[in-house]
Amino acid sequence: MANQSRRNFLKTSALIGAGLTGVSSKPAKAAPNNILDENRMGVLVDTTVCIGCRKCEWACKTAHNLSAQSIESYNDRSVFKNMRRPDDKTLTVVNEYAAKGDDQFPVDVKVQCMHCDKPACVSACIVGAFSKEKNGSVIWNGDRCIGCRYCMVACPFQVPAFEYGKAIQPEVRKCDFCFDRTKDGKLPACVEICPMEVLTYGRREELIDLAHQKISLYPDRYVNNVYGEHEVGGTSWLYLAGRDFHELQFPKLGTNPAPGVSEAIQHGIFAYFVPPIALYALFGGVMWLNKNRKQDEHKEANHE
Amino acid sequence: MSEFIKPTPMPRKYFTPTVIFLSVIALVGIIFVFARLIFGIGTVTNLSNQYPWGIWIGIDVAAGVALAAGGFTTAALGHIMHKEEYHLITRPALLTAMLGYTFVAMSVAIDLGRYYYIWHPLIMWNGTSVLFEVGICVMIYLTVLYIEFLPIVTERFIGRVNLPGLLKKYNNSVDKFLRALDRGLDKTMFIFIIAGVVLSCLHQSSLGTLMVIAGPKMHPLWQTPILPLLFLLSAISVGLPMVIFESVLTSRSFDLKPETPILAGLGRMIAPILFIYLSFKIGDMVIRQTFVYLTEFNTASVMFVIELVLGIIVPLRLFMSPQIQRSPLGLSIASFLVIFGVFLNRLNNFIVAYTPPYQFTPYFPSVGEIFVTAGFIAIEVLLFRAFVMIFPIVSVPQIPAVHKTKFSIRGAK
């Protein structure tokens, strides 16, 4: 931890130095450790196994000190009547989609932050309060956040939630991949509690292999698609399903990283600060020329 | 050289029925601001996890920045292009921009969940964030605007410093300080003027980039990679109409004759800019083939058509007509349409086009949000009136003018 803060300190001071000398071309690099580690972890969610017991919801609340009701109350299946979304008090929810035919089962889908490999929230955050950590988690740093909610505008999965009810220190809340637990070698709370082994925690690369193995072993059980493998440049959480993902209300997204175009534009406009400085020089030149021209005209007018 | 037209404070009675009406709106707005500060954003607004941004960002900030574009367009015209005949419109435009950006900053502040951390971006940088760039540019530009306004303050008080009571003995030194300040500013002002124009070009365009990251959450009629260019072009095209509209309003409010020849000159410049903006907007629509969405009948398509036809095409036609250019009423109607068009464009981009993937209740601004927005606009108008009365902003004929070709303004020699 001490090492970590020292590195941050060095980065910050390097950045300030660069900023002062005016050569800082990409302060972007100073944003928190947004490294894509090849050993980053992920979770494979097999929605064909989930029974909708909602134990993961209970475990998540308990692990994050959010007021959870008794574990028995989570057996109540009436909540499935309406589609629910994660919010500031519930970081993960399970939704149920009715069975299609008589011979099929309803499908239960756990929803939480996807922990993108190239997260839009990390790119968008005005103060760099989000970071993609080495182990794959995308986490939020409450000390920096100013509550602008641009992360919520940016997120393609509509995940970050804001504490609208609080006037002081409202937080942006979302699944943090149990960063504090995994740090100590523990499993994420939802993975640990799941009685049906719906959730497999492991290296993302291996999970992708596993997912494709499952698909090729049981081609009748799964659609031939791992949601999250390529969506918005890849996500740490991956899904298998027996139905088209869009029927299960997964957003239809391309394979380009979510922040892609906006970062390209941004870096185009500010490429090494050349365009702004060139613009300044251009305006200065035009101003000087016009001023001289006017003065010459005045002189000529006076001569006449 | 005798001075014919010169910026002068306008000593009038401050309170009129309109002013009292605006004050009431302002007061209600302020009450809602306090409610927001005490009870939180959720109590006062209809914002939700689906719609994180409402009219405080869409109107107060996005449209506010665009409609304050008169400041940098007239600075570019009057100072950089050095068209001296337009110097007399730079001051009202500068005041509008200064007040406009001040309220943009205040709107951002009350919309921030943690408004007391508004200074964080100054030391916590994230270069990939478009919002960071907009924030920093707006902060610097606001400072530049205050600096650009300083000569008007020194002009008002040099030789007229009259401090009350015990402070009286400092009158002389304050006067000296003002004179020194004025001399210093006079020599360095060009730096700030150019900086102001550059900063404006940067953040006006980046305000467009802001919504690019929302990707598929934004309706394809508006979501385009050239959003920054469209935002810059629309900001430039709304700058002069804003100046014309304000000038006509101010003339009416203070019983002055409208500066028709100058306004006509401005009016002639608007059509070409609007035409360029229109071509890019239509070109973008053709290239991305988004016109297919116009065959649907829904809020998005209707709003887009209104924005395009009433906000760009109709005023473009109006500004091309010589009769319109000669009449203050025609000019102000055409200008109003451009203002309305750009206002609607910002509202569309930030709110109408925003369609979250999981939508439970559509967003419509709450009473509180509307009153805060209306209140801020009212306060701006009230402050504008007060500033125009106190400071030399509006140019009026000093003696019956014989020939109106020469204008003299301090610092513009």
XYZ file of C-alpha atoms in Angstrom:
717
model
C 0.000 0.000 0.000
C 2.833 2.331 0.923
C 4.482 1.441 -2.317
C 1.306 2.252 -4.177
C 0.905 5.712 -2.716
C 4.560 6.428 -3.327
C 4.120 5.597 -6.972
C 1.049 7.797 -7.146
C 2.968 10.573 -5.504
C 5.807 10.278 -8.007
C 3.339 10.311 -10.860
C 1.534 13.329 -9.535
C 4.726 15.284 -8.991
C 5.997 14.318 -12.433
C 2.726 15.534 -13.850
C 2.853 18.825 -12.001
C 6.422 19.311 -13.205
C 5.440 18.578 -16.755
C 2.432 20.862 -16.494
C 4.535 23.723 -15.183
C 7.054 23.474 -17.978
C 4.168 23.326 -20.398
C 5.298 20.197 -22.188
C 2.715 17.886 -20.735
C 1.287 16.304 -23.835
C -0.736 13.541 -22.307
C -1.685 14.114 -18.697
C -3.998 11.208 -19.461
C -1.207 8.849 -18.624
C -1.245 10.136 -15.090
C -4.756 8.899 -14.470
C -4.781 6.117 -11.884
C -3.164 2.834 -12.745
C -5.190 1.967 -15.815
C -3.105 -1.013 -16.763
C -4.522 -3.980 -18.566
C -2.793 -6.845 -16.823
C -2.829 -10.094 -18.748
C -3.600 -11.941 -15.546
C -6.624 -9.805 -14.783
C -9.509 -11.684 -13.296
C -13.089 -12.045 -14.411
C -16.281 -13.883 -13.706
C -18.106 -16.174 -16.090
C -21.860 -16.101 -15.477
C -23.740 -19.116 -16.784
C -27.314 -17.888 -16.865
C -28.569 -21.350 -17.824
C -27.736 -22.613 -14.333
C -29.055 -19.722 -12.248
C -32.177 -20.510 -10.233
C -32.827 -16.949 -9.099
C -32.276 -17.582 -5.376
C -30.879 -14.055 -5.010
C -28.358 -15.152 -2.373
C -25.792 -13.106 -4.318
C -27.853 -9.968 -3.657
C -27.798 -10.697 0.067
C -24.078 -11.500 0.099
C -23.274 -8.346 -1.840
C -25.194 -6.144 0.569
C -23.598 -7.809 3.563
C -20.102 -7.489 2.116
C -20.596 -3.798 1.387
C -22.272 -2.914 4.688
C -25.501 -1.974 2.944
C -28.511 -2.748 5.074
C -29.544 -6.243 4.045
C -32.744 -7.929 5.156
C -32.720 -11.466 6.524
C -31.401 -13.996 4.042
C -34.786 -15.773 4.054
C -36.567 -12.713 2.733
C -34.551 -13.056 -0.466
C -36.576 -16.190 -1.296
C -39.436 -13.883 -2.230
C -39.831 -14.318 -5.958
C -42.439 -11.608 -6.420
C -39.658 -9.062 -7.087
C -39.209 -10.701 -10.469
C -42.482 -9.169 -11.638
C -40.652 -5.976 -12.520
C -37.276 -5.592 -14.148
C -34.857 -4.131 -11.614
C -31.570 -2.315 -11.995
C -28.649 -1.959 -9.591
C -28.892 1.263 -7.595
C -27.094 3.051 -4.793
C -28.333 0.567 -2.184
C -28.222 -2.613 -4.257
C -25.090 -3.150 -6.285
C -26.311 -6.316 -7.947
C -29.773 -7.596 -8.828
C -31.152 -10.734 -10.452
C -33.889 -10.411 -13.060
C -36.029 -13.256 -14.300
C -37.230 -13.662 -17.876
C -40.236 -15.890 -18.439
C -39.829 -19.260 -20.110
C -40.406 -19.205 -23.813
C -41.921 -22.642 -24.358
C -43.447 -25.256 -22.074
C -40.308 -27.352 -22.097
C -38.041 -24.462 -21.108
C -37.170 -22.846 -17.824
C -37.298 -19.169 -17.020
C -33.930 -17.450 -17.353
C -32.394 -15.587 -14.426
C -29.763 -12.976 -15.119
C -27.538 -11.387 -12.498
C -26.748 -7.750 -13.277
C -23.849 -5.680 -11.941
C -20.945 -3.603 -13.242
C -19.302 -5.407 -16.173
C -15.807 -4.112 -15.285
C -14.883 -3.150 -18.843
C -11.337 -3.556 -20.073
C -11.553 -0.057 -21.533
C -14.062 1.564 -19.211
C -15.966 4.641 -20.321
C -16.240 5.824 -16.707
C -12.454 5.819 -16.268
C -12.038 7.789 -19.474
C -14.853 10.219 -18.709
C -14.297 11.021 -15.041
C -13.283 14.663 -14.718
C -10.995 14.042 -11.740
C -9.858 10.495 -12.481
C -11.849 9.035 -9.598
C -12.322 5.722 -11.428
C -9.513 3.316 -12.131
C -9.092 -0.017 -13.834
C -7.048 -2.034 -11.380
C -4.503 -4.716 -12.125
C -6.859 -7.495 -11.079
C -9.531 -6.278 -13.486
C -11.765 -4.362 -11.083
C -13.008 -0.929 -12.029
C -13.235 0.961 -8.757
C -14.303 4.386 -7.592
C -12.217 6.630 -5.360
C -14.478 8.623 -3.073
C -11.821 11.171 -2.138
C -11.632 12.573 -5.647
C -15.250 12.388 -6.826
C -17.054 15.720 -7.217
C -20.434 14.171 -8.015
C -20.775 15.412 -11.595
C -22.320 12.105 -12.755
C -20.545 12.172 -16.116
C -19.613 8.507 -15.466
C -23.313 7.710 -15.495
C -23.738 9.512 -18.821
C -20.775 7.620 -20.242
C -21.451 4.076 -18.992
C -22.857 1.970 -21.861
C -24.388 -0.513 -19.378
C -26.099 2.159 -17.270
C -24.494 0.879 -14.091
C -23.145 3.635 -11.801
C -25.802 4.869 -9.393
C -25.825 8.096 -7.435
C -27.053 8.808 -3.923
C -29.542 11.489 -4.915
C -30.973 11.627 -1.422
C -27.807 12.910 0.244
C -26.887 16.587 0.381
C -23.380 16.032 1.742
C -20.871 13.455 0.463
C -23.235 11.604 -1.855
C -21.471 8.643 -3.414
C -21.414 7.055 -6.823
C -22.087 3.388 -6.128
C -21.490 0.362 -8.245
C -20.130 -3.159 -7.943
C -16.431 -2.934 -7.090
C -15.715 -6.592 -7.825
C -15.234 -6.919 -4.060
C -11.882 -5.202 -4.394
C -11.274 -5.262 -0.642
C -11.990 -8.989 -0.438
C -10.036 -10.110 -3.493
C -7.075 -8.076 -2.273
C -6.924 -10.417 0.732
C -7.241 -13.484 -1.447
C -10.943 -13.979 -0.790
C -13.545 -14.622 -3.465
C -16.035 -11.921 -4.434
C -19.009 -12.263 -2.070
C -21.496 -13.256 -4.770
C -19.175 -15.885 -6.237
C -18.558 -17.343 -2.805
C -22.202 -17.708 -1.831
C -23.683 -18.917 -5.128
C -25.110 -22.411 -4.418
C -25.454 -23.369 -8.076
C -21.949 -22.441 -9.204
C -23.382 -20.026 -11.714
C -20.416 -17.749 -11.202
C -16.882 -18.855 -12.009
C -14.097 -16.589 -10.812
C -10.781 -16.824 -12.626
C -8.340 -15.326 -15.092
C -10.326 -13.661 -17.818
C -8.417 -15.394 -20.601
C -9.067 -18.808 -19.123
C -12.715 -17.972 -18.581
C -13.085 -17.173 -22.263
C -11.582 -20.536 -23.168
C -13.854 -22.220 -20.653
C -16.883 -20.467 -22.080
C -16.113 -21.571 -25.616
C -15.483 -25.119 -24.402
C -18.889 -25.154 -22.759
C -20.496 -23.878 -25.924
C -18.838 -26.510 -28.095
C -19.645 -29.291 -25.599
C -23.308 -28.309 -25.295
C -24.225 -26.479 -28.500
C -27.915 -27.028 -27.797
C -27.715 -25.461 -24.387
C -25.989 -22.188 -25.309
C -26.161 -19.594 -28.041
C -22.781 -19.378 -29.732
C -21.772 -16.075 -28.213
C -19.961 -15.023 -25.050
C -21.366 -11.652 -24.062
C -18.518 -9.472 -22.849
C -15.778 -11.134 -24.850
C -15.753 -8.388 -27.456
C -18.478 -5.938 -26.387
C -17.071 -2.395 -25.940
C -13.565 -3.808 -26.202
C -14.140 -6.642 -23.736
C -15.397 -6.840 -20.165
C -14.209 -8.720 -17.107
C -17.632 -10.179 -16.527
C -18.675 -12.651 -19.209
C -22.061 -14.205 -19.822
C -23.311 -17.438 -21.310
C -26.972 -17.821 -22.176
C -29.371 -20.197 -23.854
C -31.186 -17.364 -25.543
C -30.342 -14.401 -27.643
C -28.771 -11.847 -25.297
C -30.981 -9.037 -26.506
C -34.049 -10.955 -25.361
C -32.463 -10.898 -21.923
C -32.085 -7.109 -22.171
C -28.355 -6.995 -22.648
C -27.612 -3.772 -24.535
C -26.629 -4.120 -28.176
C -23.106 -2.738 -28.290
C -20.324 -2.668 -30.838
C -16.830 -3.997 -30.327
C -15.122 -0.600 -30.223
C -13.998 0.530 -26.770
C -16.701 2.738 -25.263
C -14.543 5.858 -24.907
C -12.860 5.330 -28.311
C -14.051 8.147 -30.544
C -14.255 10.763 -27.816
C -10.653 10.141 -26.759
C -9.518 10.285 -30.372
C -11.243 13.643 -30.879
C -9.955 14.944 -27.591
C -6.371 13.976 -28.371
C -6.766 15.319 -31.893
C -7.745 18.750 -30.610
C -5.014 18.750 -28.002
C -2.219 16.932 -29.812
C 0.807 18.147 -27.850
C -1.058 21.445 -27.385
C -0.091 22.264 -30.988
C -3.578 23.129 -32.297
C -4.413 25.596 -29.477
C -1.031 27.293 -29.725
C -1.239 27.435 -33.517
C -4.699 28.960 -33.222
C -3.340 31.533 -30.777
C -0.501 32.400 -33.138
C -2.883 32.638 -36.075
C -5.236 35.017 -34.265
C -2.279 37.050 -33.031
C -0.955 37.360 -36.565
C -4.302 38.372 -37.996
C -4.769 40.933 -35.233
C -1.322 42.446 -35.827
C -1.805 42.625 -39.602
C -5.216 44.236 -39.296
C -3.967 46.764 -36.782
C -1.062 47.772 -39.009
C -3.321 48.007 -42.018
C -5.677 50.312 -40.132
C -2.807 52.507 -38.992
C -1.455 52.769 -42.535
C -4.909 53.779 -43.741
C -5.085 56.440 -41.059
C -1.654 57.792 -42.028
C -2.596 57.903 -45.695
C -5.845 59.620 -44.861
C -3.932 62.215 -42.850
C -1.463 62.804 -45.714
C -4.283 63.469 -48.100
C -11.153 64.518 -32.131
C -14.561 65.011 -30.677
C -16.444 61.991 -29.425
C -19.845 61.363 -30.877
C -20.861 58.010 -29.582
C -19.445 56.763 -26.346
C -20.272 54.089 -23.787
C -22.015 55.774 -20.879
C -23.676 54.617 -17.676
C -27.442 54.826 -17.980
C -28.890 56.507 -14.904
C -32.487 55.334 -14.812
C -34.961 54.148 -12.242
C -34.011 50.517 -11.560
C -37.404 49.137 -10.631
C -39.986 48.737 -13.348
C -42.879 46.241 -13.362
C -40.757 43.823 -15.421
C -37.883 44.134 -12.984
C -40.171 43.390 -10.043
C -41.583 40.357 -11.849
C -38.070 39.094 -12.575
C -37.052 39.671 -8.951
C -39.883 37.440 -7.758
C -38.780 34.659 -10.126
C -35.191 35.113 -8.987
C -36.252 34.838 -5.350
C -38.200 31.616 -5.925
C -35.203 30.221 -7.796
C -32.900 31.051 -4.907
C -35.252 29.320 -2.455
C -35.054 26.146 -4.561
C -31.260 26.438 -4.689
C -31.201 26.468 -0.886
C -33.556 23.484 -0.814
C -31.145 21.627 -3.090
C -28.168 22.518 -0.883
C -29.936 21.416 2.290
C -31.919 18.353 1.188
C -29.879 17.106 -1.778
C -30.338 16.885 -5.519
C -32.954 14.149 -5.363
C -35.408 16.286 -3.407
C -35.487 19.167 -5.842
C -34.903 17.518 -9.221
C -36.335 14.667 -11.275
C -32.863 13.305 -11.941
C -32.376 9.577 -11.607
C -29.887 6.848 -12.320
C -31.347 6.690 -15.823
C -31.136 10.427 -16.414
C -28.104 11.729 -14.541
C -28.164 15.078 -16.339
C -31.188 17.347 -16.650
C -31.892 20.917 -17.652
C -29.337 22.338 -15.224
C -26.701 20.882 -17.534
C -28.679 20.896 -20.795
C -29.983 24.466 -20.539
C -28.048 26.349 -17.858
C -24.653 25.037 -18.856
C -24.783 23.858 -22.483
C -27.194 26.459 -23.834
C -25.762 29.064 -21.445
C -22.259 28.654 -22.853
C -23.555 28.761 -26.420
C -25.650 31.893 -25.877
C -22.688 33.648 -24.257
C -20.812 33.189 -27.534
C -21.444 36.844 -28.379
C -18.450 37.641 -26.201
C -15.851 35.862 -28.279
C -17.440 36.457 -31.681
C -17.517 40.223 -31.174
C -14.020 40.163 -29.684
C -12.843 38.371 -32.818
C -14.719 40.801 -35.044
C -13.919 44.026 -33.242
C -10.391 43.399 -32.020
C -8.839 40.597 -34.064
C -10.385 41.538 -37.397
C -10.074 45.114 -36.154
C -13.396 46.346 -37.459
C -13.553 49.532 -35.442
C -17.146 50.294 -36.300
C -18.159 47.295 -34.213
C -16.289 48.329 -31.092
C -19.421 49.751 -29.570
C -21.121 46.356 -29.482
C -18.192 44.587 -27.835
C -18.963 45.917 -24.373
C -22.564 44.726 -24.052
C -21.463 41.392 -25.540
C -18.597 41.174 -23.063
C -20.930 41.876 -20.157
C -23.360 39.210 -21.389
C -20.552 36.693 -21.688
C -19.193 37.564 -18.249
C -22.563 37.217 -16.553
C -23.451 34.188 -18.676
C -20.315 32.259 -17.764
C -20.609 33.238 -14.116
C -24.012 31.595 -14.031
C -22.753 28.623 -16.018
C -20.225 28.100 -13.232
C -22.911 28.495 -10.569
C -25.233 26.059 -12.340
C -22.440 23.505 -12.525
C -21.774 24.049 -8.846
C -25.322 23.357 -7.722
C -25.601 20.382 -10.062
C -22.471 18.793 -8.606
C -23.261 16.243 -5.937
C -20.265 17.524 -4.000
C -20.268 21.209 -4.959
C -17.667 22.002 -2.295
C -15.156 19.925 -4.305
C -15.592 22.045 -7.431
C -11.890 22.918 -7.238
C -10.784 19.290 -7.500
C -10.256 19.363 -11.290
C -7.648 22.081 -10.787
C -5.305 19.647 -9.097
C -6.741 16.272 -10.084
C -6.298 15.942 -13.789
C -7.660 13.426 -16.209
C -6.545 14.272 -19.729
C -8.816 11.722 -21.383
C -11.869 13.392 -19.884
C -13.675 15.800 -22.167
C -15.426 17.243 -19.152
C -12.061 18.020 -17.590
C -11.039 19.989 -20.655
C -14.344 21.863 -20.763
C -14.103 22.590 -17.039
C -10.556 23.930 -17.160
C -11.223 26.002 -20.299
C -14.358 27.520 -18.804
C -12.541 28.361 -15.563
C -9.700 30.098 -17.407
C -12.059 31.831 -19.817
C -14.156 33.146 -16.948
C -11.011 34.649 -15.443
C -10.082 36.148 -18.820
C -13.575 37.660 -19.088
C -13.205 39.308 -15.682
C -9.828 40.706 -16.766
C -11.323 41.970 -20.028
C -14.024 43.710 -18.011
C -11.560 45.469 -15.680
C -10.833 48.425 -18.021
C -14.543 49.273 -17.898
C -14.338 49.370 -14.099
C -11.209 51.537 -14.118
C -12.771 53.871 -16.681
C -15.824 54.261 -14.457
C -13.893 55.068 -11.304
C -10.693 56.842 -12.347
C -10.995 60.392 -11.073
C -14.245 59.479 -9.362
C -13.058 57.370 -6.447
C -15.207 58.293 -3.494
C -14.908 55.858 -0.618
C -17.275 56.288 2.320
C -16.302 57.401 5.823
C -12.956 56.442 7.266
C -11.757 54.941 4.007
C -11.786 58.417 2.501
C -8.082 58.956 3.048
C -7.356 56.062 0.676
C -9.156 57.770 -2.213
C -5.926 59.000 -3.713
C -4.034 55.767 -3.516
C -6.974 53.790 -4.905
C -7.153 56.211 -7.792
C -3.441 55.816 -8.425
C -3.792 52.067 -8.310
C -6.646 52.168 -10.820
C -4.601 54.323 -13.169
C -1.641 51.945 -12.964
C -3.956 49.002 -13.524
C -5.519 50.720 -16.506
C -2.126 51.456 -18.077
C -0.969 47.883 -17.530
C -4.148 46.406 -18.929
C -4.065 48.726 -21.911
C -0.678 47.368 -22.927
C -1.437 43.682 -22.284
C -5.092 43.446 -23.213
C -4.388 41.906 -26.627
C -2.972 38.816 -24.896
C -6.223 38.256 -23.037
C -8.411 39.029 -26.025
C -6.688 36.417 -28.196
C -6.652 33.951 -25.297
C -10.377 34.487 -24.830
C -11.120 33.677 -28.455
C -8.867 30.592 -28.461
C -10.317 29.300 -25.189
C -13.831 29.820 -26.515
C -13.141 27.897 -29.709
C -11.747 25.068 -27.595
C -14.498 24.676 -25.056
C -17.400 25.503 -27.370
C -16.330 22.569 -29.528
C -15.462 20.290 -26.608
C -18.919 20.839 -25.209
C -20.024 18.909 -28.286
C -17.483 16.141 -27.691
C -19.002 15.754 -24.222
C -21.906 13.641 -25.430
C -19.896 11.571 -27.921
C -18.938 9.163 -25.137
C -22.606 8.451 -24.466
C -22.431 6.500 -27.732
C -25.559 4.487 -28.485
C -27.392 6.137 -25.583
C -27.780 9.162 -27.804
C -30.258 9.302 -30.681
C -28.442 8.843 -34.023
C -29.917 12.084 -35.380
C -27.559 13.933 -33.053
C -24.842 11.414 -32.210
C -22.012 12.088 -34.660
C -18.227 12.292 -34.442
C -18.429 15.824 -35.866
C -20.442 17.048 -32.859
C -17.532 19.313 -31.766
C -17.487 20.995 -35.177
C -21.274 21.423 -35.167
C -21.119 22.905 -31.669
C -18.403 25.354 -32.656
C -20.214 26.415 -35.826
C -23.516 26.837 -34.019
C -21.817 28.842 -31.273
C -20.276 31.159 -33.858
C -23.598 31.524 -35.657
C -25.494 32.382 -32.480
C -22.954 34.974 -31.261
C -23.983 37.885 -33.447
C -27.759 37.207 -33.365
C -27.477 37.277 -29.587
C -25.768 40.674 -29.773
C -28.398 42.035 -32.172
C -31.281 40.746 -30.086
C -29.831 42.173 -26.899
C -29.015 45.481 -28.479
C -32.578 45.901 -29.720
C -33.949 44.905 -26.312
C -31.613 47.289 -24.477
C -32.521 50.136 -26.827
C -36.192 49.515 -26.167
C -35.722 49.195 -22.461
C -33.750 52.453 -22.198
C -35.641 54.361 -24.904
C -32.673 54.655 -27.234
C -32.650 54.628 -30.993
C -31.469 51.181 -32.203
C -28.068 51.229 -33.879
C -29.622 50.073 -37.132
C -26.646 50.542 -39.519
C -24.357 48.599 -37.232
C -26.925 45.900 -36.577
C -27.540 45.650 -40.318
C -23.808 45.182 -40.820
C -23.844 42.377 -38.280
C -26.928 40.892 -39.883
C -25.178 40.631 -43.232
C -22.486 38.442 -41.678
C -24.892 35.950 -40.130
C -26.297 34.346 -43.284
C -22.964 32.921 -44.533
C -22.132 31.473 -41.100
C -25.589 29.946 -40.768
C -25.215 28.525 -44.253
C -21.947 26.783 -43.339
C -23.526 25.389 -40.165
C -26.541 24.172 -42.134
C -24.374 22.508 -44.790
C -22.408 20.587 -42.175
C -25.553 19.540 -40.379
C -27.243 18.344 -43.561
C -24.016 16.850 -44.920
C -23.566 14.869 -41.715
C -27.134 13.643 -41.958
C -26.648 12.531 -45.575
C -23.304 10.834 -44.984
C -24.481 8.923 -41.941
C -27.862 8.356 -43.602
C -29.699 9.332 -40.468
C -32.503 10.933 -42.474
C -34.270 7.549 -42.244
C -35.130 8.462 -38.647
C -37.065 11.469 -39.920
C -39.675 9.147 -41.409
C -40.583 8.058 -37.884
C -42.914 10.292 -35.977
C -41.662 10.761 -32.422
C -40.300 13.436 -30.110
C -36.793 13.119 -31.485
C -37.712 13.530 -35.148
C -40.127 16.402 -34.432
C -37.568 18.245 -32.309
C -34.898 17.716 -34.943
C -37.086 19.141 -37.683
C -38.075 22.162 -35.576
C -34.421 22.788 -34.761
C -33.412 22.516 -38.413
C -36.247 24.411 -40.062
C -37.254 27.040 -37.537
C -33.805 27.423 -36.017
C -31.586 27.449 -39.098
C -33.368 27.481 -42.474
C -36.002 30.160 -41.749
C -33.588 32.646 -40.127
C -31.065 31.960 -42.900
C -33.683 33.019 -45.451
C -34.648 36.032 -43.315
C -31.062 37.234 -42.920
C -30.586 37.059 -46.686
C -33.406 39.555 -47.254
C -32.339 43.239 -47.523
C -35.652 44.427 -46.031
C -35.069 42.361 -42.910
C -31.505 43.683 -42.613
C -32.790 47.248 -42.580
C -35.478 46.796 -39.952
C -34.673 46.412 -36.258
C -37.850 44.354 -35.793
C -36.987 42.018 -38.678
C -33.436 41.641 -37.411
C -34.574 40.846 -33.907
C -37.118 38.260 -35.095
C -34.524 36.543 -37.298
C -31.978 36.716 -34.460
C -34.464 35.290 -32.008
C -35.022 32.313 -34.310
C -31.286 31.578 -34.444
C -31.072 31.856 -30.649
C -34.086 29.580 -30.309
C -32.522 27.116 -32.751
C -29.216 26.866 -30.922
C -30.968 26.727 -27.548
C -33.084 23.852 -28.848
C -30.015 22.163 -30.302
C -28.306 22.086 -26.908
C -31.475 20.893 -25.217
C -31.864 18.194 -27.874
C -28.282 17.038 -27.642
C -28.188 16.814 -23.879
C -31.733 15.769 -23.022
C -34.037 14.843 -25.910
C -31.424 12.701 -27.677
C -30.427 10.932 -24.459
C -32.172 7.560 -24.365
C -30.879 5.297 -21.596
C -30.970 1.568 -22.403
C -33.102 0.841 -19.336
C -35.799 3.428 -19.020
C -38.417 3.356 -16.300
C -39.792 6.876 -16.245
C -39.046 9.428 -18.947
C -37.355 12.592 -17.729
C -39.219 15.827 -17.466
C -37.744 18.671 -15.402
C -39.289 19.175 -11.962
C -40.815 22.448 -10.780
C -37.645 23.025 -8.752
C -35.369 22.542 -11.734
C -37.437 24.871 -13.881
C -37.557 27.580 -11.207
C -33.816 27.414 -10.584
C -33.130 27.754 -14.314
C -35.659 30.575 -14.677
C -34.334 32.208 -11.510
C -30.761 32.197 -12.764
C -31.819 33.726 -16.083
C -33.814 36.377 -14.193
C -30.831 37.234 -11.985
C -28.659 37.531 -15.087
C -31.069 39.995 -16.682
C -31.331 41.962 -13.432
C -27.554 42.122 -13.088
C -27.210 43.144 -16.724
C -29.553 46.060 -16.091
C -27.691 47.046 -12.950
C -24.289 46.858 -14.657
C -25.495 48.886 -17.617
C -26.677 51.590 -15.203
C -23.464 51.651 -13.183
C -20.788 51.093 -15.819
C -20.161 52.624 -19.243
C -21.419 49.743 -21.380
C -24.082 50.980 -23.759
C -22.962 53.525 -26.340
C -25.122 56.610 -26.700
C -24.717 59.776 -28.742
C -23.033 62.430 -26.576
C -24.008 65.460 -28.632
C -26.346 65.513 -31.617
C -24.263 63.531 -34.028
C -23.484 65.061 -37.394
C -21.557 62.242 -38.979
C -21.610 58.868 -37.369
C -18.486 57.448 -38.880
C -15.959 57.913 -36.101
C -16.203 56.258 -32.750
C -13.768 56.538 -29.979
C -13.516 54.170 -27.119
C -10.796 54.110 -24.535
C -8.174 51.500 -25.127
C -9.136 50.988 -28.730
C -6.965 53.596 -30.339
